[in-house]
C-alpha cells in the first residue's frame, strides 16, 4: 500500500474504497457498479498541476484526457481543480459544456473530426483544436472566415517514437492514422499549410507517443524530438511554436506485472520532461513554450473499481474454473480487445488467503466475454461480491449495450459521501430510440 491507495480492508474484512465499505455500496446501489474515489482523482490532477506550477512557473496546462472517463461530474471535478480537458468527439465536447466546463480550457482532438464537431468547437470558442489533416485545416479556416473569427490550433505530429509499456522504439517513418510524420516531411508541409490560413492561428505542436507507458526516457525523447522540429521549422519559416502539447500516456498499476507508482513517481515523469524541455530550449536558443500534458488513465484509472456479484460457477476438470459475474464485456471490453490483465478481490472476504485460480467470465453470449484469466482468489461462492481493480479508465467510456445489457451506473465516493454520478441505465433507456416501421406493425 502507498499513499495513492484508495483501497483498504476494514475490521469486517470487507474491501473499502474512499472510506466506504464495498459490500454496503453493492447492497445499496446493486451490481454491477463502477465506483470512483474522488480524493484519488483530485490528488492525481493536483500532482501534475503542482509540477507545472512549481517547475515551470505555471506556464502550462494539465488537460485531463476525458476519453478515459467522460461524464458531467468528472468535468466538474476537473474544473474545480482549475485544469483543462481534452475531448475527442462532439459528444465529449457536449458533455463538458453541459457540465459548465469553460470552453477556453478545452482542447479538441480527432483524426476525422466531423463538420458538425468542428462547427460546434468554433461556435463554442474552445481553446485549441489539434488539426490532423490538410482538409480539416481548410474546413476550419472556412468556418472561421464565415464567422469572422480566428481559431488557435496545434498540429499533431509524429516524432517517430513508439512507446510500449516498458520499452520504446524509434522509427524513421510512423505508420499511424494520427498526425504528420516529422521524418517524411509532412509535418513541415502541414505547418506551411496552416500558416497560409488567415483565420487559423498556429500555436504549436501536439504529440502523443502511446498509452500505459512506464519508460521515462520515451517521454524525454519525445520532448527532444518535438523541440528539434520546432527549431528546424523556425530556421525554415521564422515561425516559432509557443505551445507544445505532449499528450498523455503515463502508466498505472493493473496487476503485479506493473509497478505500483507513487505520487512522486508521476512528479518525476513530468519533472524529467520539463527539465528536458528547458535544456533543449536553451541549447536551441528557443523560448520556453507553453506546455500542455493530457494524462487520462493515470488520473482516473486507479481511482475506479467495478463491483460485481458472482453468479454461476463452472469447473471444467483439469482445465479451468469459470466464475461468472453479472457484468462482462459490455462494461469492460478490455480483455476482449487487448487481453488486458486485472487484479480481482473478493470484497466481502478481502483478507482471506487465495487458494485457487479462476477465470472471471461475463454474462454475454460470447466465449471471449472474459474479464480476467487465472486470477488468484479465495474459494469463490455464488453471491460473493467481486471487485475488479483499476477500472476507472477506458471501462465505462468503452462500454456498450451488447446483448442489450444495461451499462452499469457509476458512483462517486468521498469519505462518508456517496452519490450517483451516472444513473443506472434502464431497459426503457435502451429501447428509447428503437422504431418499428408501420409495415411491420
Ligand atoms: N492525448 C491523446 C491525444 C490521446 O490519444 C490519449 C489516449 C491521451 C491523451 C490519454 O492517454 P493516457 O494518459 O490515458 O494514456 N482504450 C485504450 C487506451 C487508448 C488511449 C488513446 N489515447 C485502453 O483501454 O487501454
XYZ file of C-alpha atoms and ligand atoms in Angstrom:
466
model
C 0.000 0.000 0.000
C 1.183 3.532 -0.679
C -0.311 6.986 -0.245
C -2.231 6.634 -3.502
C -4.063 3.552 -2.327
C -7.710 4.190 -2.421
C -8.445 0.690 -1.154
C -8.313 -0.639 2.416
C -9.593 -3.691 4.208
C -11.768 -2.865 7.228
C -12.345 -4.692 10.511
C -15.125 -6.778 8.923
C -12.627 -7.987 6.318
C -14.517 -6.024 3.700
C -12.874 -4.018 0.984
C -13.226 -0.264 1.330
C -12.877 2.390 -1.330
C -12.523 6.033 -0.403
C -13.537 5.176 3.161
C -16.710 3.262 2.203
C -17.445 -0.425 2.579
C -17.778 -2.012 -0.870
C -20.314 -4.600 0.319
C -22.549 -1.801 1.599
C -22.158 0.035 -1.687
C -23.075 -3.147 -3.563
C -26.113 -3.667 -1.350
C -27.354 -0.117 -1.676
C -26.593 0.527 -5.351
C -26.687 -3.008 -6.738
C -24.132 -4.555 -9.063
C -22.505 -4.205 -11.469
C -21.468 -0.718 -10.464
C -18.447 1.447 -11.185
C -17.150 3.162 -8.055
C -14.797 6.162 -8.169
C -12.784 7.667 -5.341
C -12.937 11.445 -5.685
C -9.895 12.103 -3.496
C -7.744 9.906 -5.679
C -8.875 11.718 -8.836
C -8.196 15.124 -7.295
C -4.792 14.081 -5.945
C -3.695 12.971 -9.379
C -4.924 16.158 -11.032
C -3.065 18.193 -8.403
C 0.178 16.297 -8.752
C 0.590 17.298 -12.385
C -0.656 20.825 -11.863
C 1.775 21.359 -8.974
C 4.736 20.301 -11.090
C 3.809 22.729 -13.856
C 3.280 25.481 -11.282
C 6.490 24.840 -9.358
C 8.909 23.666 -12.032
C 7.642 25.625 -14.987
C 6.304 28.808 -13.428
C 2.706 27.842 -14.165
C 3.391 28.258 -17.888
C 1.237 25.358 -18.950
C -1.941 23.368 -18.591
C -2.877 19.916 -17.409
C -5.703 18.798 -19.687
C -7.429 15.669 -18.406
C -7.905 13.302 -21.375
C -11.579 12.745 -20.893
C -11.780 9.789 -23.281
C -10.587 7.810 -20.256
C -13.853 8.537 -18.439
C -16.268 11.169 -19.594
C -19.323 12.263 -17.646
C -20.518 15.585 -16.287
C -19.160 15.016 -12.780
C -15.621 14.365 -13.915
C -15.602 17.619 -15.907
C -16.952 19.379 -12.806
C -14.081 17.949 -10.755
C -11.515 18.964 -13.382
C -12.997 22.468 -13.460
C -12.853 22.799 -9.697
C -9.191 21.720 -9.808
C -8.574 24.506 -12.308
C -7.247 22.226 -15.036
C -8.256 21.781 -18.670
C -9.685 18.821 -20.566
C -9.133 17.204 -23.899
C -12.122 15.975 -25.868
C -12.139 13.814 -28.928
C -15.705 13.977 -30.184
C -18.767 16.170 -30.318
C -20.225 14.006 -27.561
C -17.369 14.630 -25.161
C -17.430 18.325 -26.024
C -21.165 18.471 -25.411
C -20.790 16.691 -22.074
C -18.038 19.066 -20.947
C -20.009 22.151 -21.949
C -23.176 20.769 -20.323
C -21.204 20.415 -17.109
C -20.301 24.113 -17.284
C -16.705 23.485 -18.264
C -15.030 26.675 -19.569
C -14.626 26.423 -23.343
C -11.260 28.145 -23.390
C -9.738 25.278 -21.411
C -10.970 22.627 -23.847
C -8.671 21.059 -26.434
C -10.208 19.079 -29.257
C -8.587 16.089 -30.932
C -9.615 13.635 -33.611
C -8.186 12.283 -36.845
C -11.514 12.720 -38.641
C -13.467 15.445 -36.924
C -16.887 15.767 -38.445
C -18.173 19.015 -39.818
C -20.711 19.397 -37.030
C -17.985 18.684 -34.443
C -15.785 21.415 -35.888
C -18.729 23.803 -36.107
C -19.635 23.220 -32.537
C -15.995 23.619 -31.429
C -15.613 27.001 -33.146
C -19.073 28.192 -32.152
C -18.283 27.461 -28.546
C -14.899 29.173 -28.918
C -12.896 26.314 -27.471
C -9.264 26.964 -26.581
C -7.410 24.787 -29.063
C -8.160 22.452 -31.924
C -5.462 19.942 -32.801
C -5.650 19.736 -36.575
C -4.957 16.354 -38.036
C -5.496 16.630 -41.794
C -4.974 19.134 -44.600
C -8.677 19.063 -45.349
C -9.570 19.720 -41.742
C -7.409 22.853 -41.801
C -9.259 24.033 -44.956
C -12.677 23.408 -43.425
C -11.744 25.033 -40.139
C -10.355 28.102 -41.868
C -13.577 28.438 -43.870
C -15.760 28.017 -40.781
C -13.781 30.750 -39.030
C -13.949 33.048 -42.064
C -17.752 32.660 -42.182
C -17.902 33.674 -38.554
C -15.244 36.350 -38.825
C -13.214 34.796 -36.024
C -9.843 33.146 -35.692
C -9.078 29.836 -34.015
C -5.965 28.769 -32.143
C -4.703 25.441 -33.403
C -1.930 22.920 -32.887
C -0.726 20.425 -35.467
C -0.465 16.812 -34.400
C 2.959 15.494 -35.324
C 4.644 12.116 -35.105
C 8.111 12.291 -33.648
C 8.815 8.684 -34.637
C 8.760 7.158 -31.174
C 6.635 4.126 -30.459
C 6.361 3.529 -26.772
C 5.154 0.240 -25.369
C 4.811 -0.022 -21.624
C 8.410 -0.767 -20.654
C 10.175 -0.167 -23.948
C 10.146 2.169 -26.872
C 11.361 2.102 -30.414
C 12.321 4.923 -32.678
C 11.023 4.591 -36.168
C 12.011 6.547 -39.232
C 8.508 6.642 -40.587
C 5.439 6.405 -38.460
C 2.554 4.255 -39.574
C -0.353 5.855 -37.768
C -3.715 7.265 -38.644
C -2.848 10.147 -36.322
C -0.630 13.088 -37.021
C 2.025 14.059 -39.508
C 5.424 12.492 -39.594
C 8.445 14.691 -38.977
C 10.773 12.420 -40.880
C 8.925 12.263 -44.198
C 8.382 15.999 -44.353
C 4.594 16.011 -43.998
C 4.742 17.774 -40.624
C 6.606 20.598 -42.292
C 4.169 20.683 -45.228
C 1.246 20.826 -42.831
C 2.942 23.664 -40.943
C 3.170 25.701 -44.135
C -0.405 24.801 -44.989
C -1.748 26.007 -41.655
C 0.461 29.115 -41.685
C -1.115 30.039 -45.007
C -4.606 30.091 -43.492
C -5.599 33.570 -42.482
C -8.150 32.517 -39.883
C -6.069 29.884 -38.143
C -3.507 30.867 -35.541
C -0.851 28.199 -35.323
C 0.238 27.995 -31.700
C 2.473 24.949 -31.987
C 2.520 21.170 -31.995
C 0.991 18.183 -30.316
C 2.305 14.656 -29.986
C 1.146 11.609 -28.082
C 3.500 8.651 -28.124
C 1.257 5.990 -26.636
C -0.513 4.867 -23.516
C 0.278 2.807 -20.403
C 3.964 3.740 -20.643
C 6.416 3.411 -17.782
C 9.607 4.194 -19.663
C 10.575 7.730 -18.650
C 13.136 8.031 -21.416
C 10.465 7.738 -24.100
C 8.735 10.883 -22.813
C 12.041 12.711 -22.622
C 12.919 11.669 -26.142
C 9.567 12.932 -27.379
C 10.276 16.354 -25.867
C 13.662 16.445 -27.563
C 12.344 15.417 -30.963
C 9.490 17.901 -30.853
C 11.802 20.748 -29.862
C 14.311 19.826 -32.585
C 11.423 20.083 -35.003
C 10.363 23.436 -33.547
C 13.921 24.716 -34.115
C 14.001 23.308 -37.630
C 10.706 24.987 -38.542
C 11.911 28.244 -37.037
C 15.022 28.111 -39.190
C 12.951 27.484 -42.317
C 9.908 29.695 -41.781
C 10.609 32.041 -38.881
C 7.578 30.530 -37.149
C 8.440 29.637 -33.555
C 5.922 27.485 -31.732
C 4.778 29.000 -28.482
C 2.895 25.936 -27.286
C 3.704 22.263 -27.217
C 1.324 19.569 -26.085
C 2.964 16.290 -25.174
C -0.187 14.173 -24.804
C -0.711 11.597 -22.097
C 0.460 8.058 -21.588
C 1.753 7.606 -18.015
C 1.186 4.015 -16.914
C -0.811 2.688 -13.972
C -0.937 -0.470 -11.892
C -3.307 -3.178 -13.067
C -1.682 -6.278 -11.657
C 1.616 -7.410 -10.230
C 3.339 -7.218 -13.595
C 3.049 -3.425 -13.331
C 4.962 -1.187 -10.945
C 2.848 0.488 -8.298
C 3.807 4.107 -8.756
C 3.688 6.685 -6.006
C 2.668 10.318 -6.439
C 6.357 11.244 -6.508
C 6.914 8.914 -9.475
C 4.364 10.838 -11.523
C 6.007 14.070 -10.373
C 9.274 12.633 -11.567
C 7.942 11.825 -15.062
C 6.773 15.367 -15.566
C 9.840 16.960 -13.984
C 12.076 14.969 -16.313
C 10.065 16.166 -19.299
C 10.245 19.755 -18.107
C 13.984 19.514 -17.495
C 14.497 18.105 -20.966
C 12.362 20.907 -22.359
C 14.340 23.610 -20.581
C 17.664 22.072 -21.645
C 16.531 21.840 -25.209
C 15.198 25.398 -25.434
C 18.457 26.693 -24.055
C 20.543 24.587 -26.371
C 18.498 25.623 -29.423
C 18.008 29.263 -28.367
C 14.243 28.933 -28.312
C 11.733 30.428 -25.907
C 10.148 28.152 -23.289
C 6.833 27.182 -24.850
C 3.522 26.900 -23.026
C 3.416 23.246 -22.007
C 0.296 21.093 -22.150
C 0.052 17.497 -20.988
C -3.003 15.268 -21.342
C -2.991 12.470 -18.786
C -6.118 10.327 -18.783
C -5.506 6.824 -17.456
C -3.135 7.931 -14.700
C -5.695 10.398 -13.337
C -8.742 8.177 -13.282
C -7.632 4.544 -13.777
C -6.700 3.507 -10.272
C -9.392 5.757 -8.809
C -12.064 3.370 -10.059
C -13.135 -0.188 -9.356
C -16.048 -2.263 -10.595
C -18.165 -4.316 -8.213
C -19.944 -7.431 -9.442
C -21.955 -10.225 -7.863
C -20.813 -13.758 -8.523
C -23.428 -15.982 -10.164
C -22.755 -19.274 -11.931
C -19.554 -21.137 -11.166
C -18.403 -23.817 -13.572
C -15.388 -26.031 -13.135
C -14.013 -27.885 -16.128
C -11.887 -30.610 -14.559
C -8.209 -30.102 -15.247
C -8.870 -27.091 -17.461
C -10.415 -24.060 -15.832
C -12.800 -22.773 -13.262
C -15.117 -20.120 -14.605
C -16.661 -17.678 -12.174
C -19.391 -15.733 -13.944
C -20.424 -12.267 -12.835
C -23.412 -10.036 -13.563
C -21.342 -7.777 -15.854
C -18.908 -8.528 -18.632
C -17.514 -7.146 -21.848
C -20.382 -4.652 -22.049
C -18.960 -2.805 -19.030
C -15.311 -3.740 -19.541
C -14.265 -4.804 -23.049
C -10.543 -4.502 -22.360
C -9.757 -8.208 -22.030
C -11.694 -8.925 -25.205
C -9.892 -6.125 -27.016
C -6.380 -6.231 -25.619
C -6.139 -9.288 -23.322
C -5.685 -6.770 -20.537
C -4.876 -8.051 -17.091
C -6.634 -7.057 -13.904
C -6.407 -7.716 -10.191
C -9.517 -9.100 -8.585
C -10.545 -9.262 -4.908
C -13.479 -10.655 -3.025
C -14.923 -7.516 -1.491
C -16.819 -9.420 1.209
C -13.864 -11.620 2.265
C -10.994 -9.385 1.300
C -8.342 -10.745 3.650
C -8.857 -14.461 3.106
C -5.874 -16.217 1.580
C -6.108 -17.092 -2.095
C -6.480 -20.798 -2.622
C -7.452 -21.129 -6.265
C -7.021 -19.576 -9.664
C -10.198 -18.756 -11.504
C -11.262 -17.097 -14.714
C -13.797 -14.313 -14.360
C -16.356 -14.526 -17.147
C -19.108 -12.117 -18.051
C -22.729 -12.885 -18.899
C -22.650 -12.077 -22.619
C -23.393 -14.642 -25.268
C -19.801 -14.854 -26.403
C -16.919 -17.086 -25.322
C -14.481 -14.179 -25.443
C -16.522 -12.342 -22.827
C -13.882 -12.567 -20.124
C -12.808 -10.031 -17.507
C -9.691 -11.733 -16.149
C -7.963 -15.062 -16.693
C -6.448 -17.237 -13.959
C -6.629 -14.758 -11.128
C -5.868 -15.959 -7.599
C -8.836 -15.800 -5.205
C -10.117 -17.454 -2.029
C -12.710 -20.157 -2.743
C -15.423 -18.188 -4.509
C -19.109 -18.723 -3.803
C -22.162 -17.631 -5.661
C -23.308 -14.344 -4.117
C -19.810 -13.113 -3.309
C -19.049 -9.515 -4.241
C -16.153 -9.320 -6.613
C -14.091 -6.166 -7.043
C -12.088 -5.669 -10.222
C -9.450 -3.027 -9.585
C -8.100 -0.180 -11.732
C -11.191 0.007 -13.927
C -11.584 3.783 -13.780
C -10.105 4.430 -17.215
C -11.399 3.130 -20.532
C -14.084 0.930 -18.990
C -17.263 2.992 -18.711
C -16.037 5.051 -21.667
C -15.806 1.926 -23.825
C -18.937 0.227 -22.501
C -21.727 -0.883 -24.813
C -25.210 -2.320 -24.745
C -24.068 -5.626 -26.209
C -26.808 -8.203 -25.776
C -28.895 -5.255 -24.659
C -27.319 -5.344 -21.273
C -27.625 -2.056 -19.420
C -24.423 -0.072 -18.914
C -23.832 -0.027 -15.135
C -24.190 3.175 -13.160
C -21.222 4.996 -11.652
C -20.971 6.375 -8.169
C -18.527 8.767 -6.600
C -17.341 8.230 -3.040
C -15.539 10.643 -0.814
C -15.036 9.818 2.857
C -18.553 9.269 4.042
C -20.212 10.728 0.980
C -21.506 8.528 -1.819
C -23.626 9.551 -4.775
C -24.575 8.547 -8.303
C -22.663 10.398 -10.998
C -24.207 8.248 -13.718
C -27.642 6.840 -13.033
C -28.459 3.217 -13.833
C -29.487 2.745 -17.431
C -32.946 1.186 -17.684
C -34.359 -1.123 -20.349
C -36.613 1.786 -21.249
C -33.459 3.832 -21.954
C -32.171 1.025 -24.139
C -35.291 0.863 -26.341
C -35.846 4.641 -26.356
C -34.584 5.191 -29.902
C -35.977 1.980 -31.393
C -38.686 2.338 -34.003
C -40.888 -0.236 -35.674
C -41.744 0.754 -39.262
C -45.506 0.876 -39.796
C -45.498 -2.006 -42.284
C -44.055 -4.298 -39.594
C -46.718 -3.448 -37.057
N -3.971 12.536 -25.578
C -4.211 11.898 -26.732
C -4.142 12.630 -27.989
C -4.553 10.538 -26.724
O -4.774 9.919 -27.882
C -4.662 9.860 -25.488
C -5.060 8.458 -25.441
C -4.406 10.571 -24.308
C -4.064 11.912 -24.387
C -4.502 9.955 -22.950
O -3.590 8.928 -22.767
P -3.482 8.201 -21.334
O -2.875 9.195 -20.379
O -4.843 7.813 -20.913
O -2.596 7.050 -21.575
N -8.571 2.354 -24.991
C -7.175 2.111 -24.672
C -6.428 3.401 -24.479
C -6.460 4.291 -25.691
C -5.737 5.590 -25.464
C -5.966 6.507 -26.607
N -5.386 7.799 -26.493
C -7.103 1.255 -23.420
O -8.142 0.868 -22.895
O -6.028 0.915 -22.970
